[in-house]
Tab-separated table of N, CA and C in Angstrom:
chain	number	residue	atom	x	y	z
A	1466	HIS	N	-5.878	22.387	-4.371
A	1466	HIS	CA	-4.798	21.451	-3.935
A	1466	HIS	C	-3.991	20.952	-4.960
A	1467	LYS	N	-4.537	20.954	-6.199
A	1467	LYS	CA	-3.758	20.381	-7.472
A	1467	LYS	C	-2.919	21.614	-7.937
A	1468	MET	N	-2.928	22.760	-7.355
A	1468	MET	CA	-2.240	23.967	-7.791
A	1468	MET	C	-1.295	24.400	-6.653
A	1469	TYR	N	-0.901	23.607	-5.773
A	1469	TYR	CA	-0.133	23.963	-4.673
A	1469	TYR	C	-0.698	25.058	-3.822
A	1470	ALA	N	-2.063	24.911	-3.593
A	1470	ALA	CA	-2.785	25.900	-2.814
A	1470	ALA	C	-3.765	25.024	-1.910
A	1471	PRO	N	-4.337	25.636	-0.836
A	1471	PRO	CA	-5.361	24.930	-0.064
A	1471	PRO	C	-6.627	24.735	-1.060
A	1472	SER	N	-7.316	23.648	-0.686
A	1472	SER	CA	-8.497	23.415	-1.445
A	1472	SER	C	-9.492	24.617	-1.446
A	1473	LEU	N	-10.093	24.792	-2.458
A	1473	LEU	CA	-11.016	25.966	-2.529
A	1473	LEU	C	-12.095	25.681	-3.727
A	1474	GLY	N	-13.347	25.855	-3.481
A	1474	GLY	CA	-14.264	25.545	-4.460
A	1474	GLY	C	-14.971	26.828	-5.028
A	1475	GLY	N	-15.315	26.757	-6.241
A	1475	GLY	CA	-16.009	27.951	-6.839
A	1475	GLY	C	-17.072	27.463	-7.786
A	1476	ILE	N	-18.029	28.338	-7.975
A	1476	ILE	CA	-19.196	28.034	-8.876
A	1476	ILE	C	-19.038	29.072	-10.072
A	1477	VAL	N	-19.114	28.481	-11.300
A	1477	VAL	CA	-19.267	29.369	-12.443
A	1477	VAL	C	-20.501	29.018	-13.092
A	1478	MET	N	-21.347	29.917	-13.340
A	1478	MET	CA	-22.649	29.747	-14.032
A	1478	MET	C	-23.000	30.908	-14.787
A	1479	ARG	N	-23.997	30.704	-15.723
A	1479	ARG	CA	-24.591	31.918	-16.340
A	1479	ARG	C	-25.400	32.639	-15.482
A	1480	ARG	N	-25.450	33.925	-15.563
A	1480	ARG	CA	-26.186	34.866	-14.575
A	1480	ARG	C	-27.630	34.558	-14.661
A	1481	ASP	N	-28.244	34.182	-15.689
A	1481	ASP	CA	-29.715	33.969	-15.682
A	1481	ASP	C	-30.099	32.590	-15.016
A	1482	PHE	N	-29.027	31.716	-14.692
A	1482	PHE	CA	-29.395	30.524	-13.905
A	1482	PHE	C	-29.565	30.883	-12.347
A	1483	VAL	N	-28.828	31.974	-11.887
A	1483	VAL	CA	-28.824	32.071	-10.402
A	1483	VAL	C	-30.177	32.192	-9.817
A	1484	PRO	N	-31.193	32.904	-10.339
A	1484	PRO	CA	-32.430	32.980	-9.690
A	1484	PRO	C	-33.243	31.583	-9.657
A	1485	LYS	N	-32.801	30.718	-10.625
A	1485	LYS	CA	-33.548	29.395	-10.698
A	1485	LYS	C	-33.101	28.356	-9.655
A	1486	ILE	N	-31.926	28.597	-9.071
A	1486	ILE	CA	-31.386	27.533	-8.247
A	1486	ILE	C	-31.676	27.892	-6.773
A	1487	GLN	N	-32.274	27.008	-6.014
A	1487	GLN	CA	-32.603	27.286	-4.607
A	1487	GLN	C	-31.349	26.821	-3.656
A	1488	THR	N	-31.020	27.602	-2.838
A	1488	THR	CA	-29.966	27.245	-1.825
A	1488	THR	C	-30.462	26.558	-0.666
A	1489	ALA	N	-29.554	25.729	-0.086
A	1489	ALA	CA	-29.940	24.841	1.094
A	1489	ALA	C	-29.711	25.519	2.300
A	1490	PHE	N	-28.775	26.535	2.345
A	1490	PHE	CA	-28.384	27.162	3.639
A	1490	PHE	C	-28.362	28.756	3.386
A	1491	ILE	N	-28.557	29.461	4.415
A	1491	ILE	CA	-28.383	30.822	4.268
A	1491	ILE	C	-27.281	31.251	5.422
A	1492	GLY	N	-26.796	32.485	5.128
A	1492	GLY	CA	-25.809	33.091	6.121
A	1492	GLY	C	-25.065	34.085	5.433
A	1493	GLY	N	-24.115	34.645	6.147
A	1493	GLY	CA	-23.202	35.581	5.524
A	1493	GLY	C	-23.805	36.725	5.027
A	1494	GLY	N	-23.535	37.217	3.800
A	1494	GLY	CA	-24.160	38.424	3.199
A	1494	GLY	C	-25.563	38.143	2.751
A	1495	MET	N	-25.990	36.977	2.783
A	1495	MET	CA	-27.265	36.701	2.267
A	1495	MET	C	-28.494	37.173	3.121
A	1496	VAL	N	-28.178	37.384	4.365
A	1496	VAL	CA	-29.300	37.916	5.216
A	1496	VAL	C	-29.246	39.464	5.280
A	1497	ASP	N	-30.406	40.048	4.973
A	1497	ASP	CA	-30.487	41.474	4.974
A	1497	ASP	C	-30.715	41.977	6.328
A	1498	ASP	N	-31.566	41.357	7.213
A	1498	ASP	CA	-31.819	41.936	8.475
A	1498	ASP	C	-32.290	40.756	9.354
A	1499	VAL	N	-32.078	40.736	10.746
A	1499	VAL	CA	-32.546	39.733	11.645
A	1499	VAL	C	-33.366	40.473	12.715
A	1500	PRO	N	-34.647	40.471	12.670
A	1500	PRO	CA	-35.504	41.057	13.706
A	1500	PRO	C	-35.570	39.953	14.819
A	1501	LYS	N	-36.498	40.224	15.726
A	1501	LYS	CA	-36.701	39.221	16.841
A	1501	LYS	C	-37.238	37.778	16.412
A	1502	VAL	N	-38.114	37.753	15.359
A	1502	VAL	CA	-38.820	36.490	15.053
A	1502	VAL	C	-38.178	35.879	13.708
A	1503	ASP	N	-38.076	36.495	12.678
A	1503	ASP	CA	-37.493	36.093	11.350
A	1503	ASP	C	-36.420	36.796	10.841
A	1504	GLU	N	-35.652	36.097	9.930
A	1504	GLU	CA	-34.671	36.818	9.072
A	1504	GLU	C	-35.322	37.247	7.832
A	1505	TYR	N	-34.667	38.432	7.211
A	1505	TYR	CA	-35.125	38.841	5.990
A	1505	TYR	C	-34.048	38.558	4.933
A	1506	VAL	N	-34.215	37.488	4.152
A	1506	VAL	CA	-33.294	37.162	3.167
A	1506	VAL	C	-33.319	38.045	1.939
A	1507	LEU	N	-32.272	38.394	1.489
A	1507	LEU	CA	-32.263	39.309	0.170
A	1507	LEU	C	-33.071	38.687	-0.934
A	1508	SER	N	-33.719	39.448	-1.609
A	1508	SER	CA	-34.416	38.907	-2.804
A	1508	SER	C	-33.611	38.397	-3.873
A	1509	ALA	N	-33.996	37.257	-4.423
A	1509	ALA	CA	-33.080	36.664	-5.558
A	1509	ALA	C	-32.926	37.588	-6.694
A	1510	ASP	N	-33.815	38.585	-6.849
A	1510	ASP	CA	-33.705	39.492	-7.864
A	1510	ASP	C	-32.832	40.795	-7.587
A	1511	ALA	N	-32.400	40.830	-6.333
A	1511	ALA	CA	-31.556	42.031	-5.969
A	1511	ALA	C	-30.203	41.943	-6.551
A	1512	PRO	N	-29.638	42.851	-7.105
A	1512	PRO	CA	-28.394	42.799	-7.822
A	1512	PRO	C	-27.336	42.230	-6.922
A	1513	GLU	N	-27.286	42.754	-5.596
A	1513	GLU	CA	-26.302	42.338	-4.658
A	1513	GLU	C	-26.368	40.807	-4.319
A	1514	HIS	N	-27.471	40.225	-4.414
A	1514	HIS	CA	-27.748	38.768	-4.024
A	1514	HIS	C	-27.005	37.896	-5.157
A	1515	ILE	N	-26.844	38.331	-6.239
A	1515	ILE	CA	-26.232	37.487	-7.343
A	1515	ILE	C	-24.817	37.071	-6.753
A	1516	TYR	N	-24.105	38.022	-6.062
A	1516	TYR	CA	-22.805	37.599	-5.464
A	1516	TYR	C	-22.819	36.865	-4.261
A	1517	THR	N	-23.912	36.846	-3.448
A	1517	THR	CA	-23.973	36.236	-2.128
A	1517	THR	C	-24.773	35.127	-1.971
A	1518	LYS	N	-25.590	34.596	-3.055
A	1518	LYS	CA	-26.568	33.703	-2.884
A	1518	LYS	C	-26.068	32.302	-2.411
A	1519	PHE	N	-24.836	31.951	-2.945
A	1519	PHE	CA	-24.235	30.663	-2.594
A	1519	PHE	C	-23.141	30.712	-1.595
A	1520	GLU	N	-22.954	31.766	-0.939
A	1520	GLU	CA	-21.945	32.015	0.204
A	1520	GLU	C	-22.774	32.016	1.515
A	1521	ALA	N	-22.958	30.857	2.131
A	1521	ALA	CA	-23.588	30.814	3.345
A	1521	ALA	C	-22.694	30.820	4.498
A	1522	GLY	N	-22.006	32.021	4.610
A	1522	GLY	CA	-20.990	32.270	5.592
A	1522	GLY	C	-19.928	32.986	5.202
A	1523	LEU	N	-18.832	33.026	5.834
A	1523	LEU	CA	-17.678	33.698	5.635
A	1523	LEU	C	-16.870	33.430	4.268
A	1524	GLN	N	-16.421	34.417	3.536
A	1524	GLN	CA	-15.544	34.035	2.314
A	1524	GLN	C	-14.286	33.166	2.869
A	1525	ALA	N	-13.779	32.386	1.947
A	1525	ALA	CA	-12.627	31.751	2.310
A	1525	ALA	C	-11.279	32.492	1.984
A	1526	TRP	N	-11.120	33.770	2.605
A	1526	TRP	CA	-10.142	34.760	2.318
A	1526	TRP	C	-8.769	34.143	2.375
A	1527	GLY	N	-8.500	33.359	3.327
A	1527	GLY	CA	-7.079	32.749	3.422
A	1527	GLY	C	-6.899	31.745	2.137
A	1528	GLU	N	-7.847	31.066	1.872
A	1528	GLU	CA	-7.580	30.196	0.664
A	1528	GLU	C	-7.517	30.863	-0.647
A	1529	ILE	N	-8.392	31.960	-0.835
A	1529	ILE	CA	-8.525	32.695	-1.946
A	1529	ILE	C	-7.096	33.507	-2.195
A	1530	ILE	N	-6.437	34.076	-1.086
A	1530	ILE	CA	-5.159	34.686	-1.083
A	1530	ILE	C	-4.156	33.735	-1.592
A	1531	ALA	N	-4.131	32.576	-0.712
A	1531	ALA	CA	-3.220	31.535	-1.134
A	1531	ALA	C	-3.302	30.982	-2.536
A	1532	LEU	N	-4.475	30.908	-3.093
A	1532	LEU	CA	-4.563	30.489	-4.499
A	1532	LEU	C	-3.992	31.549	-5.441
A	1533	GLY	N	-4.165	32.771	-5.163
A	1533	GLY	CA	-3.680	33.746	-5.942
A	1533	GLY	C	-2.042	33.676	-5.871
A	1534	ARG	N	-1.556	33.462	-4.815
A	1534	ARG	CA	-0.018	33.400	-4.597
A	1534	ARG	C	0.386	32.101	-5.413
A	1535	ALA	N	-0.334	30.941	-5.354
A	1535	ALA	CA	0.047	29.746	-5.948
A	1535	ALA	C	0.044	30.009	-7.537
A	1536	ILE	N	-1.001	30.693	-7.970
A	1536	ILE	CA	-0.934	30.900	-9.353
A	1536	ILE	C	0.188	31.767	-9.871
A	1537	GLU	N	0.612	32.857	-9.006
A	1537	GLU	CA	1.771	33.638	-9.407
A	1537	GLU	C	2.946	32.744	-9.432
A	1538	TRP	N	3.165	31.809	-8.422
A	1538	TRP	CA	4.292	30.953	-8.195
A	1538	TRP	C	4.419	29.982	-9.436
A	1539	LEU	N	3.181	29.434	-9.790
A	1539	LEU	CA	3.183	28.531	-10.944
A	1539	LEU	C	3.487	29.100	-12.264
A	1540	LYS	N	3.050	30.421	-12.503
A	1540	LYS	CA	3.451	31.049	-13.585
A	1540	LYS	C	5.008	31.238	-13.734
A	1541	ASN	N	5.567	31.447	-12.698
A	1541	ASN	CA	7.094	31.605	-12.599
A	1541	ASN	C	7.800	30.237	-12.709
A	1542	ALA	N	7.400	29.303	-11.958
A	1542	ALA	CA	7.935	27.996	-11.884
A	1542	ALA	C	7.759	27.229	-13.181
A	1543	LYS	N	6.771	27.414	-13.872
A	1543	LYS	CA	6.685	26.624	-15.144
A	1543	LYS	C	7.734	26.855	-16.170
A	1544	LYS	N	8.318	28.106	-16.172
A	1544	LYS	CA	9.494	28.404	-16.963
A	1544	LYS	C	10.586	27.491	-16.777
A	1545	TYR	N	10.807	26.961	-15.597
A	1545	TYR	CA	11.942	26.155	-15.214
A	1545	TYR	C	11.523	24.690	-15.042
A	1546	SER	N	10.420	24.341	-15.478
A	1546	SER	CA	9.876	23.055	-15.306
A	1546	SER	C	10.458	21.894	-16.071
A	1547	GLN	N	10.699	20.734	-15.452
A	1547	GLN	CA	11.210	19.583	-16.106
A	1547	GLN	C	10.021	18.562	-16.159
A	1548	VAL	N	8.786	18.994	-16.005
A	1548	VAL	CA	7.634	18.057	-15.799
A	1548	VAL	C	7.538	17.294	-17.167
A	1549	ASP	N	7.644	17.806	-18.315
A	1549	ASP	CA	7.420	17.077	-19.562
A	1549	ASP	C	8.426	16.064	-19.826
A	1550	GLU	N	9.752	16.387	-19.516
A	1550	GLU	CA	10.784	15.446	-19.659
A	1550	GLU	C	10.693	14.234	-18.565
A	1551	LEU	N	10.247	14.606	-17.322
A	1551	LEU	CA	10.086	13.526	-16.356
A	1551	LEU	C	8.970	12.680	-16.598
A	1552	SER	N	7.913	13.180	-17.148
A	1552	SER	CA	6.718	12.347	-17.588
A	1552	SER	C	7.072	11.488	-18.574
A	1553	ALA	N	7.747	11.992	-19.528
A	1553	ALA	CA	8.258	11.075	-20.720
A	1553	ALA	C	9.025	9.884	-20.240
A	1554	LYS	N	10.041	10.297	-19.276
A	1554	LYS	CA	10.846	9.240	-18.735
A	1554	LYS	C	9.989	8.169	-17.924
A	1555	LEU	N	9.117	8.625	-17.111
A	1555	LEU	CA	8.225	7.686	-16.464
A	1555	LEU	C	7.378	6.892	-17.320
A	1556	MET	N	6.784	7.475	-18.399
A	1556	MET	CA	5.981	6.724	-19.177
A	1556	MET	C	6.835	5.674	-20.081
A	1557	ASN	N	8.011	6.041	-20.398
A	1557	ASN	CA	8.876	5.126	-21.234
A	1557	ASN	C	9.360	4.033	-20.329
A	1558	GLY	N	9.667	4.278	-18.957
A	1558	GLY	CA	10.028	3.294	-18.100
A	1558	GLY	C	8.887	2.289	-17.758
A	1559	LEU	N	7.657	2.689	-17.586
A	1559	LEU	CA	6.517	1.899	-17.366
A	1559	LEU	C	6.318	0.958	-18.437
A	1560	LYS	N	6.438	1.498	-19.705
A	1560	LYS	CA	6.301	0.635	-20.953
A	1560	LYS	C	7.309	-0.492	-20.924
A	1561	GLN	N	8.504	-0.338	-20.378
A	1561	GLN	CA	9.576	-1.330	-20.425
A	1561	GLN	C	9.220	-2.445	-19.498
A	1562	ILE	N	8.197	-2.463	-18.548
A	1562	ILE	CA	7.898	-3.396	-17.612
A	1562	ILE	C	6.864	-4.228	-18.275
A	1563	PRO	N	7.046	-5.555	-18.457
A	1563	PRO	CA	6.172	-6.405	-19.411
A	1563	PRO	C	4.787	-6.435	-18.855
A	1564	THR	N	4.578	-6.591	-17.578
A	1564	THR	CA	3.192	-6.686	-17.014
A	1564	THR	C	2.471	-5.443	-16.724
A	1565	ILE	N	2.996	-4.373	-17.147
A	1565	ILE	CA	2.385	-2.966	-16.991
A	1565	ILE	C	1.697	-2.598	-18.354
A	1566	HIS	N	0.423	-2.243	-18.266
A	1566	HIS	CA	-0.222	-1.665	-19.464
A	1566	HIS	C	-0.580	-0.214	-19.313
A	1567	VAL	N	0.043	0.659	-19.937
A	1567	VAL	CA	-0.146	2.138	-19.787
A	1567	VAL	C	-1.502	2.450	-20.521
A	1568	VAL	N	-2.367	3.138	-19.835
A	1568	VAL	CA	-3.648	3.532	-20.450
A	1568	VAL	C	-3.478	4.797	-21.323
A	1569	ASN	N	-2.675	5.681	-20.956
A	1569	ASN	CA	-2.502	6.903	-21.752
A	1569	ASN	C	-2.102	6.550	-23.204
A	1570	PHE	N	-2.652	7.447	-24.121
A	1570	PHE	CA	-2.221	7.382	-25.562
A	1570	PHE	C	-1.134	8.279	-25.691
A	1571	THR	N	-0.966	9.445	-25.030
A	1571	THR	CA	0.142	10.327	-25.224
A	1571	THR	C	0.775	10.628	-23.851
A	1572	THR	N	1.929	11.138	-23.724
A	1572	THR	CA	2.566	11.492	-22.564
A	1572	THR	C	1.978	12.679	-21.877
A	1573	THR	N	1.509	12.645	-20.632
A	1573	THR	CA	1.078	13.808	-19.967
A	1573	THR	C	1.603	13.589	-18.533
A	1574	PRO	N	1.517	14.669	-17.693
A	1574	PRO	CA	1.918	14.551	-16.307
A	1574	PRO	C	1.317	13.590	-15.423
A	1575	THR	N	0.120	13.212	-15.812
A	1575	THR	CA	-0.669	12.290	-15.010
A	1575	THR	C	-0.759	10.817	-15.927
A	1576	ILE	N	-0.309	9.892	-15.435
A	1576	ILE	CA	-0.214	8.560	-16.270
A	1576	ILE	C	-0.944	7.456	-15.496
A	1577	ALA	N	-1.871	6.854	-16.201
A	1577	ALA	CA	-2.689	5.710	-15.589
A	1577	ALA	C	-2.172	4.390	-16.267
A	1578	TRP	N	-2.213	3.474	-15.285
A	1578	TRP	CA	-1.758	2.140	-15.857
A	1578	TRP	C	-2.169	0.941	-14.870
A	1579	TYR	N	-2.199	-0.170	-15.358
A	1579	TYR	CA	-2.505	-1.462	-14.580
A	1579	TYR	C	-1.439	-2.500	-14.865
A	1580	SER	N	-1.562	-3.535	-14.080
A	1580	SER	CA	-0.814	-4.700	-14.207
A	1580	SER	C	-1.587	-6.014	-14.220
A	1581	ASP	N	-1.112	-6.972	-15.078
A	1581	ASP	CA	-1.924	-8.237	-15.141
A	1581	ASP	C	-1.502	-9.049	-13.944
A	1582	LYS	N	-0.470	-8.718	-13.353
A	1582	LYS	CA	0.068	-9.575	-12.151
A	1582	LYS	C	-0.349	-9.195	-10.761
A	1583	ILE	N	-0.526	-7.861	-10.550
A	1583	ILE	CA	-0.722	-7.515	-9.150
A	1583	ILE	C	-1.907	-6.521	-9.116
A	1584	ASP	N	-2.768	-6.760	-8.130
A	1584	ASP	CA	-3.975	-5.939	-7.968
A	1584	ASP	C	-3.451	-4.478	-7.711
A	1585	ALA	N	-4.211	-3.444	-8.310
A	1585	ALA	CA	-3.821	-2.090	-8.138
A	1585	ALA	C	-3.765	-1.470	-6.770
A	1586	HIS	N	-4.611	-1.960	-5.936
A	1586	HIS	CA	-4.815	-1.529	-4.470
A	1586	HIS	C	-3.510	-1.999	-3.671
A	1587	LEU	N	-3.183	-3.222	-3.900
A	1587	LEU	CA	-2.073	-3.836	-3.292
A	1587	LEU	C	-0.750	-3.162	-3.731
A	1588	LEU	N	-0.690	-2.874	-5.005
A	1588	LEU	CA	0.543	-2.304	-5.575
A	1588	LEU	C	0.633	-0.835	-5.109
A	1589	ALA	N	-0.496	-0.186	-4.912
A	1589	ALA	CA	-0.513	1.161	-4.396
A	1589	ALA	C	0.074	1.239	-2.980
A	1590	GLN	N	-0.334	0.206	-2.172
A	1590	GLN	CA	0.093	0.174	-0.869
A	1590	GLN	C	1.715	-0.151	-0.772
A	1591	ALA	N	2.139	-1.101	-1.638
A	1591	ALA	CA	3.509	-1.367	-1.803
A	1591	ALA	C	4.213	-0.090	-2.157
A	1592	LEU	N	3.773	0.646	-3.154
A	1592	LEU	CA	4.584	1.752	-3.383
A	1592	LEU	C	4.543	2.823	-2.421
A	1593	SER	N	3.466	2.991	-1.662
A	1593	SER	CA	3.280	3.824	-0.537
A	1593	SER	C	4.330	3.499	0.539
A	1594	ASP	N	4.520	2.186	0.812
A	1594	ASP	CA	5.406	1.734	1.699
A	1594	ASP	C	6.865	2.059	1.352
A	1595	GLU	N	7.109	2.340	0.127
A	1595	GLU	CA	8.355	2.874	-0.372
A	1595	GLU	C	8.509	4.442	-0.391
A	1596	GLY	N	7.397	5.215	-0.042
A	1596	GLY	CA	7.450	6.511	-0.113
A	1596	GLY	C	7.023	7.096	-1.460
A	1597	ILE	N	6.459	6.254	-2.335
A	1597	ILE	CA	5.944	6.753	-3.593
A	1597	ILE	C	4.452	6.771	-3.465
A	1598	MET	N	3.803	8.028	-3.739
A	1598	MET	CA	2.454	8.284	-3.607
A	1598	MET	C	1.759	8.123	-4.942
A	1599	VAL	N	0.807	7.252	-4.939
A	1599	VAL	CA	-0.010	7.021	-6.125
A	1599	VAL	C	-1.519	6.968	-5.754
A	1600	ARG	N	-2.449	6.890	-6.645
A	1600	ARG	CA	-3.819	6.640	-6.374
A	1600	ARG	C	-4.119	5.192	-7.107
A	1601	SER	N	-5.081	4.720	-6.433
A	1601	SER	CA	-5.582	3.332	-7.090
A	1601	SER	C	-7.080	3.362	-7.245
A	1602	GLY	N	-7.609	2.686	-8.215
A	1602	GLY	CA	-8.978	2.535	-8.340
A	1602	GLY	C	-9.506	3.069	-9.752
A	1603	TYR	N	-10.711	3.548	-9.741
A	1603	TYR	CA	-11.343	4.106	-10.914
A	1603	TYR	C	-11.525	5.621	-10.892
A	1604	PHE	N	-10.865	6.281	-9.722
A	1604	PHE	CA	-10.954	7.685	-9.742
A	1604	PHE	C	-12.357	8.313	-9.835
A	1605	CYS	N	-12.522	9.181	-10.640
A	1605	CYS	CA	-13.848	9.759	-10.785
A	1605	CYS	C	-14.564	9.349	-12.102
A	1606	CYS	N	-14.095	8.224	-12.587
A	1606	CYS	CA	-14.659	7.673	-13.890
A	1606	CYS	C	-15.109	6.179	-13.734
A	1607	HIS	N	-15.754	5.780	-12.671
A	1607	HIS	CA	-16.091	4.390	-12.266
A	1607	HIS	C	-16.808	3.845	-13.489
A	1608	TYR	N	-17.865	4.315	-13.976
A	1608	TYR	CA	-18.726	3.611	-14.991
A	1608	TYR	C	-17.863	3.459	-16.210
A	1609	TYR	N	-17.236	4.462	-16.743
A	1609	TYR	CA	-16.543	4.438	-17.954
A	1609	TYR	C	-15.347	3.622	-17.994
A	1610	LEU	N	-14.407	3.653	-16.917
A	1610	LEU	CA	-13.289	2.801	-16.883
A	1610	LEU	C	-13.737	1.258	-16.744
A	1611	ASP	N	-14.638	1.031	-15.740
A	1611	ASP	CA	-15.090	-0.372	-15.477
A	1611	ASP	C	-15.972	-0.962	-16.386
A	1612	GLN	N	-17.068	-0.421	-16.647
A	1612	GLN	CA	-18.191	-0.896	-17.560
A	1612	GLN	C	-18.006	-0.572	-18.985
A	1613	VAL	N	-17.427	0.443	-19.472
A	1613	VAL	CA	-17.310	0.610	-20.872
A	1613	VAL	C	-15.964	0.232	-21.333
A	1614	LYS	N	-14.822	0.563	-20.698
A	1614	LYS	CA	-13.543	0.152	-21.154
A	1614	LYS	C	-13.076	-1.134	-20.520
A	1615	HIS	N	-13.683	-1.632	-19.507
A	1615	HIS	CA	-13.443	-2.995	-18.898
A	1615	HIS	C	-12.013	-3.072	-18.385
A	1616	TYR	N	-11.538	-2.093	-17.721
A	1616	TYR	CA	-10.228	-2.124	-17.185
A	1616	TYR	C	-10.329	-2.589	-15.718
A	1617	PRO	N	-9.298	-3.238	-15.291
A	1617	PRO	CA	-9.233	-3.546	-13.751
A	1617	PRO	C	-8.909	-2.221	-13.153
A	1618	PRO	N	-9.060	-2.230	-11.772
A	1618	PRO	CA	-8.556	-0.858	-11.148
A	1618	PRO	C	-7.216	-0.382	-11.560
A	1619	LEU	N	-7.088	0.786	-11.640
A	1619	LEU	CA	-5.775	1.399	-12.264
A	1619	LEU	C	-4.927	2.077	-11.194
A	1620	ILE	N	-3.800	2.306	-11.503
A	1620	ILE	CA	-2.753	3.104	-10.786
A	1620	ILE	C	-2.635	4.431	-11.450
A	1621	ARG	N	-2.823	5.478	-10.771
A	1621	ARG	CA	-2.490	6.810	-11.439
A	1621	ARG	C	-1.341	7.549	-10.714
A	1622	MET	N	-0.333	7.810	-11.564
A	1622	MET	CA	0.727	8.566	-10.968
A	1622	MET	C	0.822	9.972	-11.679
A	1623	SER	N	1.229	10.977	-10.834
A	1623	SER	CA	1.342	12.306	-11.292
A	1623	SER	C	2.646	12.872	-11.091
A	1624	VAL	N	3.205	13.519	-12.071
A	1624	VAL	CA	4.537	14.221	-12.104
A	1624	VAL	C	4.216	15.588	-11.894
A	1625	ALA	N	4.831	16.252	-10.985
A	1625	ALA	CA	4.662	17.750	-10.765
A	1625	ALA	C	5.963	18.457	-10.563
A	1626	LEU	N	5.807	19.856	-10.404
A	1626	LEU	CA	6.975	20.664	-10.320
A	1626	LEU	C	7.981	20.307	-9.207
A	1627	HIS	N	7.565	19.714	-8.131
A	1627	HIS	CA	8.347	19.240	-7.132
A	1627	HIS	C	9.171	17.946	-7.248
A	1628	ASN	N	8.814	17.226	-8.377
A	1628	ASN	CA	9.477	16.070	-8.642
A	1628	ASN	C	10.859	16.206	-9.321
A	1629	SER	N	11.648	15.166	-9.188
A	1629	SER	CA	13.169	15.232	-9.654
A	1629	SER	C	13.335	13.983	-10.520
A	1630	ALA	N	14.389	13.925	-11.204
A	1630	ALA	CA	14.654	12.740	-11.997
A	1630	ALA	C	15.055	11.507	-10.959
A	1631	ALA	N	15.477	11.950	-9.869
A	1631	ALA	CA	15.757	10.819	-8.781
A	1631	ALA	C	14.342	10.182	-8.525
A	1632	ASP	N	13.373	10.877	-8.358
A	1632	ASP	CA	11.974	10.364	-7.947
A	1632	ASP	C	11.649	9.362	-9.043
A	1633	ILE	N	11.715	9.720	-10.246
A	1633	ILE	CA	11.346	8.888	-11.349
A	1633	ILE	C	12.141	7.559	-11.375
A	1634	ASP	N	13.500	7.813	-11.181
A	1634	ASP	CA	14.487	6.709	-11.040
A	1634	ASP	C	14.110	5.750	-9.945
A	1635	LYS	N	13.720	6.214	-8.749
A	1635	LYS	CA	13.333	5.430	-7.603
A	1635	LYS	C	12.017	4.596	-7.924
A	1636	THR	N	11.185	5.287	-8.466
A	1636	THR	CA	9.826	4.749	-8.877
A	1636	THR	C	9.988	3.536	-9.824
A	1637	LEU	N	10.721	3.688	-10.749
A	1637	LEU	CA	11.014	2.634	-11.909
A	1637	LEU	C	11.768	1.477	-11.160
A	1638	ALA	N	12.759	1.884	-10.322
A	1638	ALA	CA	13.445	0.773	-9.662
A	1638	ALA	C	12.646	-0.033	-8.685
A	1639	VAL	N	11.899	0.650	-7.877
A	1639	VAL	CA	10.992	-0.074	-7.085
A	1639	VAL	C	10.019	-0.970	-7.713
A	1640	LEU	N	9.500	-0.366	-9.006
A	1640	LEU	CA	8.454	-1.289	-9.692
A	1640	LEU	C	9.153	-2.492	-10.300
A	1641	GLU	N	10.363	-2.321	-10.846
A	1641	GLU	CA	11.165	-3.429	-11.275
A	1641	GLU	C	11.463	-4.368	-10.315
A	1642	ARG	N	11.703	-3.983	-9.102
A	1642	ARG	CA	12.025	-4.987	-8.043
A	1642	ARG	C	10.648	-5.660	-7.623
A	1643	ILE	N	9.566	-5.033	-7.556
A	1643	ILE	CA	8.237	-5.666	-7.210
A	1643	ILE	C	8.038	-6.590	-8.249
A	1644	PHE	N	8.197	-6.394	-9.466
A	1644	PHE	CA	7.623	-7.261	-10.546
A	1644	PHE	C	8.640	-8.391	-10.793
A	1645	LYS	N	9.836	-8.302	-10.312
A	1645	LYS	CA	10.757	-9.520	-10.314
A	1645	LYS	C	10.290	-10.495	-9.207
């Protein structure tokens, strides 16, 4: 979903780990035969089982094909991207608002920040009401951001290929209005 494709999960592991991991479900190509009473699951040592052990059902072919197309599109679109410039414009604009503290050390397409003045969750809702999509909270780093860095809940904004300079201008104008 972060590559303009449907969500799709995958497992990457060393081949020698495969026999050591027990699966919770069976199905799809994992079953060798189904007689009247029991199923015969492929042996974990069987070469064909290495590719089917974790696939308890049908492959997600639609998602796999869509991901391939998204990768092709991204390779092409990146040539014409303004993401770096838009990210710099957003980061510089955020730093101009006195009560905003940008967490990033460098400019990247994903920028995290917080305000001394307004709770991140309330601010995220206010931005959402203006059609500006952000995330609030500690994301996937609760312990580190809260207990180690001692940050309040953060706002995370992402700039992507579909964004324009008008999107950044609107975001900064809405934030300036909110903080006045």
